[in-house]
Coordinates of C-alpha atoms and ligand atoms in Angstrom, one line a residue:
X1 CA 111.7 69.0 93.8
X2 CA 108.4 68.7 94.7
X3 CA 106.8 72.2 96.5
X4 CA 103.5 73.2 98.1
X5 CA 102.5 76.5 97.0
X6 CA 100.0 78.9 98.8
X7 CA 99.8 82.0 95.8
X8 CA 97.1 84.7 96.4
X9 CA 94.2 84.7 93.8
X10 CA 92.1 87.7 92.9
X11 CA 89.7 87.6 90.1
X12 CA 90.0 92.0 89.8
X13 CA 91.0 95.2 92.0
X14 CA 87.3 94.4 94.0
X15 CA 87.0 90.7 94.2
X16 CA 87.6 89.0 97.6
X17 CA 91.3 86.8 97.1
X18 CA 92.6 84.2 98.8
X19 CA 95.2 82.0 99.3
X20 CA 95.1 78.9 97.2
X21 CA 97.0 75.5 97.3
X22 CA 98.8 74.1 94.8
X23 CA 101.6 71.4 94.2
X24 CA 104.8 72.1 91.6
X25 CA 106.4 69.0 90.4
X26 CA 109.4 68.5 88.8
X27 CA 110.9 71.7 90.0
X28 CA 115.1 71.6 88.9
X29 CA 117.1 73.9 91.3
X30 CA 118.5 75.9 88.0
X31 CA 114.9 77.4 87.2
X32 CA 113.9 80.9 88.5
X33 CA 111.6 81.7 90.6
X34 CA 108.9 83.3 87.6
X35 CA 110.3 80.0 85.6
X36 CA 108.6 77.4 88.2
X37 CA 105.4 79.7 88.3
X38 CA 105.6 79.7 84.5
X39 CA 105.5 75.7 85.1
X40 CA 102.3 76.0 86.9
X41 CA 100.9 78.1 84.6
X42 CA 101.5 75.5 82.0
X43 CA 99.8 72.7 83.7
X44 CA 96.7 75.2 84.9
X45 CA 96.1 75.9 81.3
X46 CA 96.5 72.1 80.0
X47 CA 93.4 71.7 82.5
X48 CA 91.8 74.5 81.3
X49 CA 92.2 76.6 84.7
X50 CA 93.0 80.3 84.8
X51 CA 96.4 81.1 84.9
X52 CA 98.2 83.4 87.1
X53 CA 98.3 86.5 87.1
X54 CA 101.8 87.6 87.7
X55 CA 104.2 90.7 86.3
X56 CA 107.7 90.2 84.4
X57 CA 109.8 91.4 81.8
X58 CA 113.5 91.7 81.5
X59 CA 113.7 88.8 84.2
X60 CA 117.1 90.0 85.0
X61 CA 116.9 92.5 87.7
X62 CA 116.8 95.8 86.1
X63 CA 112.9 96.6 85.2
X64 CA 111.1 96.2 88.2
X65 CA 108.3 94.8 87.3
X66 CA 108.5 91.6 89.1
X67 CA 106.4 92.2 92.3
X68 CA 105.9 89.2 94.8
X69 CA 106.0 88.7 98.7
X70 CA 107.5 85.3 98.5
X71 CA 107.3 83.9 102.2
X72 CA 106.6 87.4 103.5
X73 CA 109.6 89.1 102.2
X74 CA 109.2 91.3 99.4
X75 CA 111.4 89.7 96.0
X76 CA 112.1 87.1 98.7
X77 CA 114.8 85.8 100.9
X78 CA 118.1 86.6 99.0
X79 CA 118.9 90.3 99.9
X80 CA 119.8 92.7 96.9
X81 CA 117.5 89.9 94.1
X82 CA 114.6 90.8 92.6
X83 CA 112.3 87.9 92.1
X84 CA 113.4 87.2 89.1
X85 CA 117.0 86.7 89.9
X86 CA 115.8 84.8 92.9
X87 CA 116.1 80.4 91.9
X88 CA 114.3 77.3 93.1
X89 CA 118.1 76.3 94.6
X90 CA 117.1 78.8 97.5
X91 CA 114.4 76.1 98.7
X92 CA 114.2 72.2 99.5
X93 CA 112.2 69.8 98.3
X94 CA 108.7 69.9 100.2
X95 CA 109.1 72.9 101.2
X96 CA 105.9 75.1 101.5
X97 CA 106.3 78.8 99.9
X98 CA 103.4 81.6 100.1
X99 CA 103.3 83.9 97.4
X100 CA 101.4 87.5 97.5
X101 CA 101.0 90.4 95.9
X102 CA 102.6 94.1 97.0
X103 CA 100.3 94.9 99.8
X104 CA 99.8 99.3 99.8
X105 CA 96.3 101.0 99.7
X106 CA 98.6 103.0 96.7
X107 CA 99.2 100.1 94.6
X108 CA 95.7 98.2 94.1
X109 CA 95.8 94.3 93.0
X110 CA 94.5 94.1 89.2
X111 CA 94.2 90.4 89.3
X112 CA 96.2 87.5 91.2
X113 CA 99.6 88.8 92.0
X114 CA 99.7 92.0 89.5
X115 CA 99.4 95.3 91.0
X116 CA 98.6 98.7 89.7
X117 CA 102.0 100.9 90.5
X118 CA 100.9 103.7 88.6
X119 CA 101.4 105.6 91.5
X120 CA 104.9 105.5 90.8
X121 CA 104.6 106.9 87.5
X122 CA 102.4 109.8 88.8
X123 CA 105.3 110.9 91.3
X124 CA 108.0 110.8 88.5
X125 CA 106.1 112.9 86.2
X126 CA 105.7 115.5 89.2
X127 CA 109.2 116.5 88.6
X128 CA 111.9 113.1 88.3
X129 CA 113.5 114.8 85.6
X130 CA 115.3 117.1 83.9
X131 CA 114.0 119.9 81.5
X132 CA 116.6 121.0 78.8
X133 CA 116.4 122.2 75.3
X134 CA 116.6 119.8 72.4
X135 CA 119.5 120.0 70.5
X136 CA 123.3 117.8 69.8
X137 CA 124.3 115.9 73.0
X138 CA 126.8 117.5 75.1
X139 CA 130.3 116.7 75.3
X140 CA 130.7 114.4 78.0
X141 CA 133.6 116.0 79.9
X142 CA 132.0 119.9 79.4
X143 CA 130.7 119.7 83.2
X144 CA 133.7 118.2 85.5
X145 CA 131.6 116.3 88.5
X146 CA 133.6 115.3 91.3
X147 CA 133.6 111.5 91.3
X148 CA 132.3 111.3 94.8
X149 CA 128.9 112.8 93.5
X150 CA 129.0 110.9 91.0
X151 CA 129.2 107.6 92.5
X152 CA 126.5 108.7 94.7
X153 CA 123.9 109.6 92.1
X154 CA 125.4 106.6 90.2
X155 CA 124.1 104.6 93.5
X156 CA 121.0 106.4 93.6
X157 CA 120.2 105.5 90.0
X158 CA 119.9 102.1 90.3
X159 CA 116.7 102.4 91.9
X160 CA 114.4 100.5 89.2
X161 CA 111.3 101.3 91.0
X162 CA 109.7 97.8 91.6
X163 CA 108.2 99.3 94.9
X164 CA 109.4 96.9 97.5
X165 CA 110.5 99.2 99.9
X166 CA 106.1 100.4 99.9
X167 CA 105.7 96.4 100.3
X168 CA 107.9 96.3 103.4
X169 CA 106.9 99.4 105.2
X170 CA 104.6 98.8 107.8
X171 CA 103.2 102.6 106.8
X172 CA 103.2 101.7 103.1
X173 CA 106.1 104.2 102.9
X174 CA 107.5 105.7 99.1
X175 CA 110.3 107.3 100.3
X176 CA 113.2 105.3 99.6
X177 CA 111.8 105.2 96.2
X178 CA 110.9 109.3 95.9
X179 CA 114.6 110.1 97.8
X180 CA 115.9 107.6 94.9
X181 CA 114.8 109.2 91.9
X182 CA 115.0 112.9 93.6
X183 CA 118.9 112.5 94.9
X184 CA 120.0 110.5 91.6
X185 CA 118.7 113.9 89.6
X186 CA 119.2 116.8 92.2
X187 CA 123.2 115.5 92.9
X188 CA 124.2 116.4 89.5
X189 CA 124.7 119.9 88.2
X190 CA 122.4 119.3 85.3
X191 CA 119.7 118.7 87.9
X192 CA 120.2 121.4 90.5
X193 CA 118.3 124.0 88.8
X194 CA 114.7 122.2 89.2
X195 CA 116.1 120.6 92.8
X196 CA 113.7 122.8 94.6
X197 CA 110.5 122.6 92.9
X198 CA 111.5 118.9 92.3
X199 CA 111.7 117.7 95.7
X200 CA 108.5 119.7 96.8
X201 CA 106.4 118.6 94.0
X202 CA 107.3 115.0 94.4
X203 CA 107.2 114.7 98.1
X204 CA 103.5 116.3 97.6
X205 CA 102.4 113.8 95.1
X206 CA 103.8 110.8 96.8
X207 CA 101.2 112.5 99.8
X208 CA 98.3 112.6 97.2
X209 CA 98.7 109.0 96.4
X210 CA 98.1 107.7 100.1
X211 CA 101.6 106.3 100.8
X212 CA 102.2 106.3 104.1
X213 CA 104.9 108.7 106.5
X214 CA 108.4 106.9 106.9
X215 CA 109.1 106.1 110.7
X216 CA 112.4 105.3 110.1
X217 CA 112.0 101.6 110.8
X218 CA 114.4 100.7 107.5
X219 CA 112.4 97.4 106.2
X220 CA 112.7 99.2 102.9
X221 CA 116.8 99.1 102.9
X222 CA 116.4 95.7 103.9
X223 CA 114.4 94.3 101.3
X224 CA 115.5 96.5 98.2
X225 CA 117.1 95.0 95.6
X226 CA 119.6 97.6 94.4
X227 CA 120.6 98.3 98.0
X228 CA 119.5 102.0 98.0
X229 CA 120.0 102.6 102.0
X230 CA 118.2 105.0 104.9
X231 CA 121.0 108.1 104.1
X232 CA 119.5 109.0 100.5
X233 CA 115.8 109.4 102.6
X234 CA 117.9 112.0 105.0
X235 CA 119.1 113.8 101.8
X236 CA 115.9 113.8 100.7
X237 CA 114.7 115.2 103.7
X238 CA 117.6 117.7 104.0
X239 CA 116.6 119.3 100.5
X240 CA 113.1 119.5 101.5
X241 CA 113.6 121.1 104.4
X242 CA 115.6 123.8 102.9
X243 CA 113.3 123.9 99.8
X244 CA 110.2 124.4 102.1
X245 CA 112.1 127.7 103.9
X246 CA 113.1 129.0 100.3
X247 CA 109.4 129.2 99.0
X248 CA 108.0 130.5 102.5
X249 CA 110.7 133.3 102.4
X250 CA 109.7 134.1 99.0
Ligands
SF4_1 S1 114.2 102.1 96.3 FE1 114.7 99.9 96.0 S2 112.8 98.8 96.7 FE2 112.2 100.9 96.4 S3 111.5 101.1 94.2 FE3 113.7 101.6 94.2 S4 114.7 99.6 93.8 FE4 112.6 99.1 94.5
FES2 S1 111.4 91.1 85.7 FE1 112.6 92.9 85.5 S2 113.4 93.2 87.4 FE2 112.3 91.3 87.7

């Protein structure tokens, strides 16, 4: 296949970008998405051109760090696929595809399509995990869970924080992503005890780092690749609720 390409160029985190034209030949069907730019890259560098500036890693869908709006849809137009997992059989020969970077005042461009997300890491370390004293693992069948929760912070867990739920969000929203990583911890008996502090702490960080208030318009179910839906935000917002009247009464 032969496509047009329109990807986003930014020399650093103050330089003006734009869009900028290019042609990928010889595209098979069976390559990724990140292969084909990987392609591009090749022939940019044989001409002694900059390369661009994208994010990867596993390239299988379960680190997150692949981060591009391809044709306006954040990981593209397969629902549940991170970039990565997304291939160049999805498109036709000729066919013109934009490529961007996130887009959230909270997650600045570095360069091309790579963005800084240490936002995200900023509202973990507020309180997405679980204090416990060193020493021999557990048995694993000391604490019966009912398998109900289970599943559900099972579901919750998959969140592998790529941040295209923020992407989507017309308000630059984080809370599919902060009611991920608080429900997957504050379901489980091991991480009831910090539940309270964890939910306030986190909620207040994601605040700090200038994402925007959810307005329940669900663009970031929609575009999430590990299908983490709307009722994990309302548990979220449940706990917080009853977390915010605990520390007033006391
Ligand atoms: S909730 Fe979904 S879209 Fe948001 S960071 Fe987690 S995996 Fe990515
Ligand atoms: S590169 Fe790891 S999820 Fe896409």
């Amino acid at each position: 296949m032969r496509l047009n390409l329109k990807i986003w160029r930014q020399a650093g985190p103050t330089a003006a970008g734009r869009l900028v034209d290019y042609t990928a030949d010889n595209v098979s069907p069976d390559m990724s998405f990140l292969e084909m730019l990987d392609v591009v890259n090749e022939g940019l560098v044989k001409r002694g051109e900059d390369a661009i500036a994208f994010d990867s890693d596993c390239r299988e869908g379960i680190c997150g760090m692949c981060s591009l709006v391809v044709n306006g849809i954040a990981h593209g137009p397969d629902r549940g696929t991170t970039v990565c997992q997304l291939h160049m059989r999805r498109f036709k020969d000729g066919d013109t595809i934009t490529v961007e970077p996130w887009r959230a005042r909270a997650f600045p461009v570095v360069k091309d399509l790579v963005i800084d997300r240490s936002a995200f890491d900023r509202i973990v370390a507020a309180g997405g995990y679980v204090s416990c004293n060193v020493g021999g693992a557990p048995d694993g069948n000391a604490i019966p869970i009912a398998k109900d929760v289970v599943e559900t912070a099972m579901d919750s867990a998959a969140c592998i924080g790529c941040g295209a739920c923020v992407a989507a969000c017309k308000n630059a929203s984080a809370m599919l992503f902060v009611a991920a990583k608080v429900s997957h911890l504050s379901l489980l008996p091991q991480g009831k005890v910090e539940q309270d502090r964890r939910v306030l702490n986190m909620v207040s960080q994601m605040d700090a780092e200038g994402f925007g208030d959810c307005t329940n318009i669900g663009s970031c179910e929609a575009v999430c690749p590990k299908s983490i839906t709307l009722d994990t935000m309302a548990r979220m917002n449940r706990q917080y609720l009853k977390a915010t009247v605990k520390r007033r009464v006391e």
